[in-house]
Short mmCIF file of C-alpha atoms and ligand atoms in Angstrom, two decimals:
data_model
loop_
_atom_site.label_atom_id
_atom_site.label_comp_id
_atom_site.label_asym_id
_atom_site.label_seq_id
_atom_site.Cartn_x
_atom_site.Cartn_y
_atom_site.Cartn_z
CA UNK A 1 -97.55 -110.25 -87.96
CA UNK A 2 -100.00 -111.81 -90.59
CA UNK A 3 -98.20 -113.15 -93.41
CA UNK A 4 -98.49 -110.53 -96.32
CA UNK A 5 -99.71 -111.83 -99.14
CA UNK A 6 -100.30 -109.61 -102.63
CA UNK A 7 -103.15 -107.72 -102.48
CA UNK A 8 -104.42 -108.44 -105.95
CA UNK A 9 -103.27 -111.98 -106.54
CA UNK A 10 -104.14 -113.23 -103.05
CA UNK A 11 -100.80 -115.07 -103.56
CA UNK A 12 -97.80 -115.02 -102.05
CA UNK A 13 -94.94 -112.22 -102.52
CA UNK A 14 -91.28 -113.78 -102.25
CA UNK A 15 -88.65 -111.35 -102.17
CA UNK A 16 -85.15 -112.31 -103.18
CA UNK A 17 -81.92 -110.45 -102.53
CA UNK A 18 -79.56 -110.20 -105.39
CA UNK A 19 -80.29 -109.64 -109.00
CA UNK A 20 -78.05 -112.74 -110.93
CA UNK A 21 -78.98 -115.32 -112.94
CA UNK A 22 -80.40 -117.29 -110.03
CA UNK A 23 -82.66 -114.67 -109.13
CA UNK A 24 -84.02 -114.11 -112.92
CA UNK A 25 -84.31 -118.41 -113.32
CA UNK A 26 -86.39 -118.21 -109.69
CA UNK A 27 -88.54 -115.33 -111.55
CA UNK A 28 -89.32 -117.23 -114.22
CA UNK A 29 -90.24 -120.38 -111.90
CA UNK A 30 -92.81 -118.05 -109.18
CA UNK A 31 -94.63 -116.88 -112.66
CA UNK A 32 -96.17 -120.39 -113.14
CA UNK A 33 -96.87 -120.56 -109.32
CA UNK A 34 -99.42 -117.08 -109.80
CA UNK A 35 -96.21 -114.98 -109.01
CA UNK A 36 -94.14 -112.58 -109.52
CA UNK A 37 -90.43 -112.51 -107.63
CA UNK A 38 -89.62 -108.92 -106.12
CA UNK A 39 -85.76 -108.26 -106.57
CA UNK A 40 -83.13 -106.11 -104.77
CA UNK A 41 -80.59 -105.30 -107.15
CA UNK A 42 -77.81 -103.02 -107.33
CA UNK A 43 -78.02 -102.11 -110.96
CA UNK A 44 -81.18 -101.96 -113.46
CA UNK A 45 -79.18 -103.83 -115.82
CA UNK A 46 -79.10 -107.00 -113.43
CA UNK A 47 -80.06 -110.14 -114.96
CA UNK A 48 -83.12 -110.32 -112.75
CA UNK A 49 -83.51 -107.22 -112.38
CA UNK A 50 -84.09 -106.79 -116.89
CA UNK A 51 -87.14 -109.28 -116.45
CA UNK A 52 -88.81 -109.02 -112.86
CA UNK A 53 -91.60 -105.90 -112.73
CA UNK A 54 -90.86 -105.51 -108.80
CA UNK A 55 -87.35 -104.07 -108.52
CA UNK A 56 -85.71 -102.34 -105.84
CA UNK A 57 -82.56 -100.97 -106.39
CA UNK A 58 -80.04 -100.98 -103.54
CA UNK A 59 -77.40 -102.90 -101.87
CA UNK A 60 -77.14 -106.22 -100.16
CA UNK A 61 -74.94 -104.64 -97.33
CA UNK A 62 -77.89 -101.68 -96.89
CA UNK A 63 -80.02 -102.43 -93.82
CA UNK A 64 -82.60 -99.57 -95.00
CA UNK A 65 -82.71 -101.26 -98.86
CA UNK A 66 -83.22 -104.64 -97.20
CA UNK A 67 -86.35 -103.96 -95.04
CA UNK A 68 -87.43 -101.63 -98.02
CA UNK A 69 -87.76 -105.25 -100.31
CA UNK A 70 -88.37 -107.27 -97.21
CA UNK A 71 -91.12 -104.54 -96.57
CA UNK A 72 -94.78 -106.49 -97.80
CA UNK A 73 -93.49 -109.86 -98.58
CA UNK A 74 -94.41 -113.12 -97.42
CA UNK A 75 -90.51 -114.46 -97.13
CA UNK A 76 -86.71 -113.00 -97.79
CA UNK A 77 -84.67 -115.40 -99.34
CA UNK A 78 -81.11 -115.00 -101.63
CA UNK A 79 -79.42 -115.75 -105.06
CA UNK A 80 -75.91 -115.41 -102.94
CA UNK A 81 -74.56 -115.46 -99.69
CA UNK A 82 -73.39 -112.01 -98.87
CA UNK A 83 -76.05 -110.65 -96.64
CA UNK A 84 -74.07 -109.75 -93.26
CA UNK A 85 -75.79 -111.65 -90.76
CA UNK A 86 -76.64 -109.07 -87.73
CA UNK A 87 -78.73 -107.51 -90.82
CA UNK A 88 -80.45 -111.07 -91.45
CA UNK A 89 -81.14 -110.83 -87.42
CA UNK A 90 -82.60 -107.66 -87.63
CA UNK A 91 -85.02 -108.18 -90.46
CA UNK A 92 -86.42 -111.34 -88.05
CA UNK A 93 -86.40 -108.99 -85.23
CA UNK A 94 -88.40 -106.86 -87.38
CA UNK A 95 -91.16 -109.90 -88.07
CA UNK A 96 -89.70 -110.58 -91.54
CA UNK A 97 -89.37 -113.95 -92.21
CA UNK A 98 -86.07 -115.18 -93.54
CA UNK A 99 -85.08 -117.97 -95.27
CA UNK A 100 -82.67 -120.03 -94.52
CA UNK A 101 -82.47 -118.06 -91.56
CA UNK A 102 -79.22 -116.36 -90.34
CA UNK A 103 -78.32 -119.20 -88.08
CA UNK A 104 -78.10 -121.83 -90.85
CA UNK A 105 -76.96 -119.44 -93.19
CA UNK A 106 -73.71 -118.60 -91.86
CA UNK A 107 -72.50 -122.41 -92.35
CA UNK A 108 -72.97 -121.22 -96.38
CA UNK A 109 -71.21 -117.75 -95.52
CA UNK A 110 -68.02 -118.53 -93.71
CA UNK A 111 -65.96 -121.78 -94.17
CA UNK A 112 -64.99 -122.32 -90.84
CA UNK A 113 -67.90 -121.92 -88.89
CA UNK A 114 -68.69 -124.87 -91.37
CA UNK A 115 -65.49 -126.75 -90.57
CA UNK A 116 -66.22 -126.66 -86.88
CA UNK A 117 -69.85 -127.91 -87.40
CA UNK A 118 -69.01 -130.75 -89.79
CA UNK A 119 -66.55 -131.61 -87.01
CA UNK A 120 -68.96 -131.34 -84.15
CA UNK A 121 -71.05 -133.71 -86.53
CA UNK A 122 -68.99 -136.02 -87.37
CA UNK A 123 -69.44 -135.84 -91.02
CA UNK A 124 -66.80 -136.44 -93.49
CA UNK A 125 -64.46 -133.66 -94.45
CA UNK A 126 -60.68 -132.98 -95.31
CA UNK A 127 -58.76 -132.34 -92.54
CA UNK A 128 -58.79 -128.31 -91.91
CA UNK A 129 -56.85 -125.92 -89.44
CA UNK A 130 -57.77 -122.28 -88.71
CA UNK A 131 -54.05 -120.70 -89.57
CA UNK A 132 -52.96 -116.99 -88.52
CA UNK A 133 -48.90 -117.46 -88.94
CA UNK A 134 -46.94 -119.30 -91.74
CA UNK A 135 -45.95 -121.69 -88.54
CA UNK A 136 -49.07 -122.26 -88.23
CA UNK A 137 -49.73 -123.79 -91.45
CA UNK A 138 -46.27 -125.23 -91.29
CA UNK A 139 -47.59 -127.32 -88.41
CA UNK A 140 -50.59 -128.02 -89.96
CA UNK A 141 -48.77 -129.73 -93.14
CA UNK A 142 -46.54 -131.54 -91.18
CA UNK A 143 -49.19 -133.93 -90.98
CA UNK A 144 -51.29 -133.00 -93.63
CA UNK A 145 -48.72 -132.96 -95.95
CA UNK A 146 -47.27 -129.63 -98.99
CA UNK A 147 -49.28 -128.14 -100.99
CA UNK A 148 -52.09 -127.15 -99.02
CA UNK A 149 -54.95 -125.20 -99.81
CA UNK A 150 -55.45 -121.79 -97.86
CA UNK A 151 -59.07 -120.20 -98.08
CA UNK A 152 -60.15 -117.16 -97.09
CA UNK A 153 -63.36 -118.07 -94.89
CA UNK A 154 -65.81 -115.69 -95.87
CA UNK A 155 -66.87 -113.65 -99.33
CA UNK A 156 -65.23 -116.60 -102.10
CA UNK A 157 -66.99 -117.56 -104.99
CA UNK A 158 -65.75 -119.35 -108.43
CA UNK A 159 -62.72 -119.94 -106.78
CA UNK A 160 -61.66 -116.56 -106.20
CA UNK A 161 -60.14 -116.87 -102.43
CA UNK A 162 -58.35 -120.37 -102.80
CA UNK A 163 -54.93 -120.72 -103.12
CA UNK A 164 -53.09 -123.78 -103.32
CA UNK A 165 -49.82 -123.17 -101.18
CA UNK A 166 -46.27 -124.83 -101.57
CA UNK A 167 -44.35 -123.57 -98.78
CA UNK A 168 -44.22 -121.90 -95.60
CA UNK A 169 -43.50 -118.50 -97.18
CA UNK A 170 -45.68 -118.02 -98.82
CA UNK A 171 -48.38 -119.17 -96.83
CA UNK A 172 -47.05 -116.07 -94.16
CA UNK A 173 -47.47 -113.72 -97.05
CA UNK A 174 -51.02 -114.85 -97.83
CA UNK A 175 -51.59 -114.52 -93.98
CA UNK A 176 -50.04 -110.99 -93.63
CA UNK A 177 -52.56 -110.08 -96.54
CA UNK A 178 -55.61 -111.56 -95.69
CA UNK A 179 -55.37 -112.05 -91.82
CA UNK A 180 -57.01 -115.56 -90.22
CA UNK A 181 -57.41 -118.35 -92.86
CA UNK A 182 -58.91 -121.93 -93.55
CA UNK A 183 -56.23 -124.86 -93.90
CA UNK A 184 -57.14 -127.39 -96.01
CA UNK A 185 -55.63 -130.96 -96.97
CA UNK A 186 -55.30 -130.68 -100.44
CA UNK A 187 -57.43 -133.89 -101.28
CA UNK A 188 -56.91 -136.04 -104.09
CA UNK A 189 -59.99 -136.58 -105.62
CA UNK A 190 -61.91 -139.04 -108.09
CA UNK A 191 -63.76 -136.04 -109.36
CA UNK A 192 -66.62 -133.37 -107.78
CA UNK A 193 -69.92 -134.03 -107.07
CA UNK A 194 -73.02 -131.92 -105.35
CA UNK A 195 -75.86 -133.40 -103.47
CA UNK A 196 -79.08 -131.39 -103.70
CA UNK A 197 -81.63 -131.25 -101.22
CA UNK A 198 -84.92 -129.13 -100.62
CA UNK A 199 -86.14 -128.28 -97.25
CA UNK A 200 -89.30 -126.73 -95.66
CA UNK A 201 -89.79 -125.60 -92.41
CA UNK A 202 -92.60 -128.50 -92.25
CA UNK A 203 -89.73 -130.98 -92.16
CA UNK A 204 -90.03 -132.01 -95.68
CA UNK A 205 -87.48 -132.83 -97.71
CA UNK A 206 -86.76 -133.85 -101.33
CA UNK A 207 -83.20 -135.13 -102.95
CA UNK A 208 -82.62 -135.27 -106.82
CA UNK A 209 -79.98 -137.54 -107.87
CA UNK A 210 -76.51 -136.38 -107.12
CA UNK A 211 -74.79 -134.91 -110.26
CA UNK A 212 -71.29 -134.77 -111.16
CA UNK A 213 -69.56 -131.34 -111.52
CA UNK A 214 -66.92 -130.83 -113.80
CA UNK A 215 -64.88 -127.71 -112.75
CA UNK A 216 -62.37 -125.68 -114.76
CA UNK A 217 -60.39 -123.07 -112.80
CA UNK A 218 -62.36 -122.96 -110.11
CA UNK A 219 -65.44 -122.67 -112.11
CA UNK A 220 -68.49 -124.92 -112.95
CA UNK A 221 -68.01 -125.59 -116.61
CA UNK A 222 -70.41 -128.53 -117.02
CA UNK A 223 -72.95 -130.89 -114.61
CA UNK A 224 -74.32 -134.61 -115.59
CA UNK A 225 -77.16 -135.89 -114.29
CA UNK A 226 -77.45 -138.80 -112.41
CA UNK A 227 -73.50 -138.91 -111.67
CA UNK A 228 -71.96 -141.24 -114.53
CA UNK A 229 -70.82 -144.73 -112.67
CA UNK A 230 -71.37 -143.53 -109.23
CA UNK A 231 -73.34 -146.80 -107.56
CA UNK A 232 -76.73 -146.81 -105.84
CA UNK A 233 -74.85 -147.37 -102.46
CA UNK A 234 -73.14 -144.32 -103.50
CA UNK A 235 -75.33 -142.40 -104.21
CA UNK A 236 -77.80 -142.96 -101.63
CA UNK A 237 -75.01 -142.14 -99.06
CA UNK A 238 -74.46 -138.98 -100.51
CA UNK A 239 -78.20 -138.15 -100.69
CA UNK A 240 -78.30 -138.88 -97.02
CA UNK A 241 -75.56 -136.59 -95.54
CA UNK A 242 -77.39 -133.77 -97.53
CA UNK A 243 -80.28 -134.64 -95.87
CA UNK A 244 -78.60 -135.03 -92.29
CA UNK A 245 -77.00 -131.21 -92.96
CA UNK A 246 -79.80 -129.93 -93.95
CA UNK A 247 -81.91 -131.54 -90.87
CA UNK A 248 -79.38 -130.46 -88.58
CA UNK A 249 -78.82 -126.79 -89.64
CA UNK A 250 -82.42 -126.01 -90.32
CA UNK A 251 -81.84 -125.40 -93.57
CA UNK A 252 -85.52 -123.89 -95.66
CA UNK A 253 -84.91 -123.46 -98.98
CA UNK A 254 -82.09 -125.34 -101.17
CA UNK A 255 -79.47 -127.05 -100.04
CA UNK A 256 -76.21 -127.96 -102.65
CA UNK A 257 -73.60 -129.91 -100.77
CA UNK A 258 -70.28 -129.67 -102.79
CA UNK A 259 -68.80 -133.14 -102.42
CA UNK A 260 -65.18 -134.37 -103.33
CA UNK A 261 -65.01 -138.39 -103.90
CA UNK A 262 -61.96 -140.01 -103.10
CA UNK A 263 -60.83 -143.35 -103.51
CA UNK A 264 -62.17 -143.94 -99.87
CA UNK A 265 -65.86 -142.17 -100.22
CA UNK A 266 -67.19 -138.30 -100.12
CA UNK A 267 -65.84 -135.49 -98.56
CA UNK A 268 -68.08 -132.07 -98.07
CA UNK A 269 -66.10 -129.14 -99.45
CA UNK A 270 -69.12 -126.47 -99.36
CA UNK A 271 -72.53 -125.56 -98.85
CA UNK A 272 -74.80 -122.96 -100.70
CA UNK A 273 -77.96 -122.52 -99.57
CA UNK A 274 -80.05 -121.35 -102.25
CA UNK A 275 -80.15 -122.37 -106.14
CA UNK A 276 -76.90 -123.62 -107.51
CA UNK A 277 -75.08 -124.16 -110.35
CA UNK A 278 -74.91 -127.99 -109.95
CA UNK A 279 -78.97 -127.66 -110.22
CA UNK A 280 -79.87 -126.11 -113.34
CA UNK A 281 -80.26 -128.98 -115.58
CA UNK A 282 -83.03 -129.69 -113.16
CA UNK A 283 -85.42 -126.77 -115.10
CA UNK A 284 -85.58 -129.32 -118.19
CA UNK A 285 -84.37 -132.16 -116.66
CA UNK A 286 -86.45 -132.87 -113.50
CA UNK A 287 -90.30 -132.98 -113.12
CA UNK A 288 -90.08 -129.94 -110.31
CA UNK A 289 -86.91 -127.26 -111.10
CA UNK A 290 -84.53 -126.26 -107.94
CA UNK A 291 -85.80 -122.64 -108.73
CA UNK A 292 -89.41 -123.63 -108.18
CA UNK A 293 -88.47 -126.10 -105.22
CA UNK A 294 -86.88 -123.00 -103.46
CA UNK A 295 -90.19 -121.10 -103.75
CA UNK A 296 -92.03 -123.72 -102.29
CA UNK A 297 -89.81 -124.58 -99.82
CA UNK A 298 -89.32 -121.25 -98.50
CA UNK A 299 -93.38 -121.11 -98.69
CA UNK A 300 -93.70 -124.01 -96.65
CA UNK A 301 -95.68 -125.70 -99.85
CA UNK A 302 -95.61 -128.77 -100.51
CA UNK A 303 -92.80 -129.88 -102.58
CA UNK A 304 -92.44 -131.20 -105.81
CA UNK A 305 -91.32 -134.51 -107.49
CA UNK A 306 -87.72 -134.34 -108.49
CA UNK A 307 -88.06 -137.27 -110.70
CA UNK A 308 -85.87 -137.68 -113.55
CA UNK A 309 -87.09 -136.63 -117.38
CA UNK A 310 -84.65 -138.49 -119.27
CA UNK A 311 -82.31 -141.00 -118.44
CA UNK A 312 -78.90 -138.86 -119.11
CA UNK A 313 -79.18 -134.90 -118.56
CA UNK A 314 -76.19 -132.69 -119.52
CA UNK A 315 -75.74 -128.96 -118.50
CA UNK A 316 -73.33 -126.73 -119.91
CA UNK A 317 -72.34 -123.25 -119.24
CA UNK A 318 -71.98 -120.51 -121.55
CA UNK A 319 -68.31 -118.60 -120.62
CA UNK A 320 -67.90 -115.24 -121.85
CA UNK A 321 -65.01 -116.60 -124.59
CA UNK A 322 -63.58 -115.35 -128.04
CA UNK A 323 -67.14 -113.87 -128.87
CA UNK A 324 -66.54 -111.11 -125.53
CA UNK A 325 -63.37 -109.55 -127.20
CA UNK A 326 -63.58 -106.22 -128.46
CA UNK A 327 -62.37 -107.12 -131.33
CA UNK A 328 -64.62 -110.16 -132.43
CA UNK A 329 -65.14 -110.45 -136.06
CA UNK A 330 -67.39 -113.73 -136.34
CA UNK A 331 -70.79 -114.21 -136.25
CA UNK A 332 -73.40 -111.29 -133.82
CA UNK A 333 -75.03 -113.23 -130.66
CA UNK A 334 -78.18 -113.24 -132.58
CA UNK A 335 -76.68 -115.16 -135.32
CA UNK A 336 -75.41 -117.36 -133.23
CA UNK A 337 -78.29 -117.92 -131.30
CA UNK A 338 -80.14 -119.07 -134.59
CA UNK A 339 -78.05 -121.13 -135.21
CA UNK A 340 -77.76 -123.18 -132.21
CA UNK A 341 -81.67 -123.49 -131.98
CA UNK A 342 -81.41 -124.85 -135.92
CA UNK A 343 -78.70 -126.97 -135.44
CA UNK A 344 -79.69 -128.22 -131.85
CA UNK A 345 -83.51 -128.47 -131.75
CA UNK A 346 -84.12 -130.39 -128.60
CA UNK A 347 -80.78 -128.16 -126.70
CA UNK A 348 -82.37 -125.88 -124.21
CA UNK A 349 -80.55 -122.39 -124.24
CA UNK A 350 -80.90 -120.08 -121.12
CA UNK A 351 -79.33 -116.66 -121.53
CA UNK A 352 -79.20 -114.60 -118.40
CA UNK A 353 -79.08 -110.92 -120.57
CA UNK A 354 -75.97 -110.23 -119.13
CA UNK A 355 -72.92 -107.98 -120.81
CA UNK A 356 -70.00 -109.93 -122.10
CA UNK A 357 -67.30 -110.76 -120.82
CA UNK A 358 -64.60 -113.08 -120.62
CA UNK A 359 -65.08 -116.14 -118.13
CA UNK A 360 -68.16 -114.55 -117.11
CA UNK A 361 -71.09 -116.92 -116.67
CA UNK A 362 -73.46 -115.59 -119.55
CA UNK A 363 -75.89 -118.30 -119.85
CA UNK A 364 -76.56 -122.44 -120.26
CA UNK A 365 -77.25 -125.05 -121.90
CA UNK A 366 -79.15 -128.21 -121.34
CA UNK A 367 -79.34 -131.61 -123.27
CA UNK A 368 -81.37 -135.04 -122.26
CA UNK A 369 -81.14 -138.16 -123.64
CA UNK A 370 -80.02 -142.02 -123.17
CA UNK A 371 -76.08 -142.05 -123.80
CA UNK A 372 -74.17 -140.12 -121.83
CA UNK A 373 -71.40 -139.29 -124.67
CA UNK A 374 -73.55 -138.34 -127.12
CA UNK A 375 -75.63 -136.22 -124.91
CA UNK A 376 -72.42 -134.32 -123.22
CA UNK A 377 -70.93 -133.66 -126.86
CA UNK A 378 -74.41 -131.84 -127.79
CA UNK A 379 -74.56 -129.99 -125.18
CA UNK A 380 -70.34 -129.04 -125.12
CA UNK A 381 -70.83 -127.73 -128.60
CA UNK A 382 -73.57 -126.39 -128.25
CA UNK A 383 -72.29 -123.82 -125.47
CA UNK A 384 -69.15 -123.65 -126.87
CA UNK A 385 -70.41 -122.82 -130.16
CA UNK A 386 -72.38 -120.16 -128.30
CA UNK A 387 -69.03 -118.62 -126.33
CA UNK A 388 -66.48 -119.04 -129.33
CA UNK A 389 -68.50 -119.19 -132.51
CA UNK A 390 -66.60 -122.61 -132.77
CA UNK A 391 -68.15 -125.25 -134.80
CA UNK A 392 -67.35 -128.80 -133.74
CA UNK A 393 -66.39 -131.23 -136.94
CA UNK A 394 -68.75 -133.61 -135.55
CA UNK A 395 -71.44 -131.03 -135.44
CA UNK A 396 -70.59 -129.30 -138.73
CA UNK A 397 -73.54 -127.26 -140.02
CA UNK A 398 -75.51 -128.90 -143.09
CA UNK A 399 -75.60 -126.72 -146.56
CA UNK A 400 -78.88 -125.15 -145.33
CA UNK A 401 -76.64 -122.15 -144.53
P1 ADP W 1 -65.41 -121.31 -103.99
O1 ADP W 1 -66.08 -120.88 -102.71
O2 ADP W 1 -64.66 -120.23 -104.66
O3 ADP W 1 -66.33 -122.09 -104.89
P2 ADP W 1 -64.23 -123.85 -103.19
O4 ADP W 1 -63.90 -124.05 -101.76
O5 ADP W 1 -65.43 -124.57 -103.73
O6 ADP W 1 -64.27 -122.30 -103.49
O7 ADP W 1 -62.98 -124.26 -104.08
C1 ADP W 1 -62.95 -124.07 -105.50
C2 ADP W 1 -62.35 -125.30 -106.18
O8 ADP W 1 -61.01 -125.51 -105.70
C3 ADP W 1 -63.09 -126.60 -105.85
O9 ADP W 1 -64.19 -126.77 -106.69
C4 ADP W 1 -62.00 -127.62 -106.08
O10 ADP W 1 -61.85 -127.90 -107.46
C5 ADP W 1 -60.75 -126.91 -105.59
N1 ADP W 1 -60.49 -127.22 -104.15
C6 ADP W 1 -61.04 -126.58 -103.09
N2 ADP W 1 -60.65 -127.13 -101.92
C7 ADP W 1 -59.81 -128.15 -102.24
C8 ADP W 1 -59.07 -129.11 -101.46
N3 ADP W 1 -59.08 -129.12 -100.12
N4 ADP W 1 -58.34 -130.02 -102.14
C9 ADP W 1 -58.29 -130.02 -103.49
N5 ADP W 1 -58.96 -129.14 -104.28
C10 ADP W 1 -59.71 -128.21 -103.67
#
């Protein structure tokens, strides 16, 4: 089949499943390239799917909505993992192209087919078991050691699917609920970092410097960029295994390799193979975005340089906070949102359109400059401001108000 390309533009047509924030940032990214992103969403009111002009509505589990979108553009690609892969195989079978492809992307989809490959590797991991029975975790902490963390291998996000287990009881009733599960060593780490790579199916590939992640219940709550203290040796390592998983999984698209360091080195924890959290101070803070590095990489363009714009780069998440409750008396979003762009001229707010609601990722922030502390506490008030209508002291707003 000859690769469709838009009849108008003469460009290319990339078609990404799922409407989230991923999917609008990668919009706004393929409109400088001469684009325009097609969507599959399952609701109008998507955060994509408010902004893009070629929606289709349906759902990621539909084989018929999938071909529909796939239907007339140059590549398939994802803001999420939850595509069931015998529909992935079908859409190829159909002449689609799909990237990553189903056979790489099931090492983002299910944690133990990524256990057993990191094994077969030889890459550094914590140690895992595939449980059924409380004995069976039993056995696997007699050497591993209590707590340890049970995961459910497939359909977790924002740590929704990990528990952290303290005994053999309840381990069996986690197993009688959920059937076959991941057991993990519950590692004690430094702190989290991700590695993120872009690959096309050229070959090339292209690293920015690995970030540290800074997680709060299971959620991303803030990323620094380059990783505060972490050495060149380090760093360079970590870069590397990204590469080497990437390489060796045919990865084409993104690549963010969830790291844990330890006192001893890295350990991977996941993979997501498409924009990331960890990767969105990249938009401001990096000469080519992960959003726009994901277009061409699933393209087969050339990619683009992932150098550095500032020294220190700080990314902050908006939660859904006090300013989601129903009964929220402070300061509208709108008033808030002048504010922050008077208070914080050179802070870079993203707002993904979405409704509000507690915990809920409703948009980001992004800072740059040379000192780290100064640039994280900008940026932390700055979202937080934006979440709880809380001012920091250090930040207090001038009389201008
Ligand atoms: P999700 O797919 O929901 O993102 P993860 O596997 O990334 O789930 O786990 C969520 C968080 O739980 C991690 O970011 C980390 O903070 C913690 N965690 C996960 N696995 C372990 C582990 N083996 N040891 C210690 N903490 C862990």
């Amino acid at each position: 089949m000859a690769t469709p390309l838009h009849p108008r533009t003469g460009l290319p047509v990339v078609a990404m499943v799922g409407g989230g924030q991923l999917s609008r940032m990668t919009h706004q990214a393929a409109i400088a390239l001469g684009q325009s992103l097609r969507v599959l969403a399952t609701d109008p009111a998507e955060s994509a799917a408010l902004v893009a002009a070629d929606v289709v509505l349906g759902d990621h589990r539909d084989l018929a909505a999938l071909r529909t979108v796939a239907d007339g553009a140059t590549v398939l690609t994802f803001d999420h993992e939850h595509v069931p892969t015998e529909h992935l195989r079908a859409l190829e079978d159909d002449g689609h192209r799909v990237a990553p492809g189903p056979a790489a992307l099931v090492h983002a989809q299910d944690k133990l087919v990524l256990r057993r490959a990191l094994t077969e590797a030889g890459e550094p991991q914590p140690a895992w078991a595939e449980v059924r029975t409380g004995a069976d975790v039993a056995r696997f902490a007699a050497t591993a050691g209590w707590p340890v963390v049970l995961k459910t291998p497939r359909g977790g996000y924002d740590g929704k699917g990990v528990f952290v287990v303290p005994d053999e009881e309840f381990a069996a009733e986690l197993l009688a609920a959920h059937g076959t599960l991941l057991a993990e060593q519950r590692v004690e780490m430094v702190r989290e970092l991700s590695a993120q790579v872009a690959r096309s199916p050229f070959g090339q590939v292209s690293v920015w410097p690995v970030v540290e992640t800074v997680q709060r219940d299971g959620v991303c709550n803030e990323v620094y960029a380059p990783a505060p203290g972490l050495s060149e040796e380090k760093a360079t390592a970590a870069q590397e295994l990204a590469v080497r998983i990437a390489d060796r999984l045919g990865v084409v698209g993104m690549l963010a390799v969830e790291l844990f360091e330890t006192a001893d080195g890295v350990l991977v924890n996941e993979l997501a193979m498409r924009p990331h959290n960890s990767g969105h101070w990249t938009i401001e803070g990096a000469r080519t975005s992960q959003f726009e590095q994901h277009l061409r990489a699933v393209l087969d363009y050339p990619l683009g340089s992932t150098a550095m714009t500032a020294p220190v780069v700080v990314m902050a998440n908006v939660l859904g906070g006090a300013a989601s409750a129903e009964d929220w008396t402070g300061p509208a979003l709108d008033e808030r949102v002048h504010h922050l762009l008077a208070h914080w001229p050179d802070v870079k707010l993203h707002w993904y359109g979405k409704g509000q609601r507690r915990g809920r990722k409703l948009g980001h922030v992004t800072a740059l400059g040379d000192d780290l502390a100064e640039v994280r506490a900008r940026a932390v008030a700055a979202a937080r401001y934006l979440a709880d209508g809380v001012v920091d002291p250090a930040f207090a707003f001038a009389d201008e108000h």
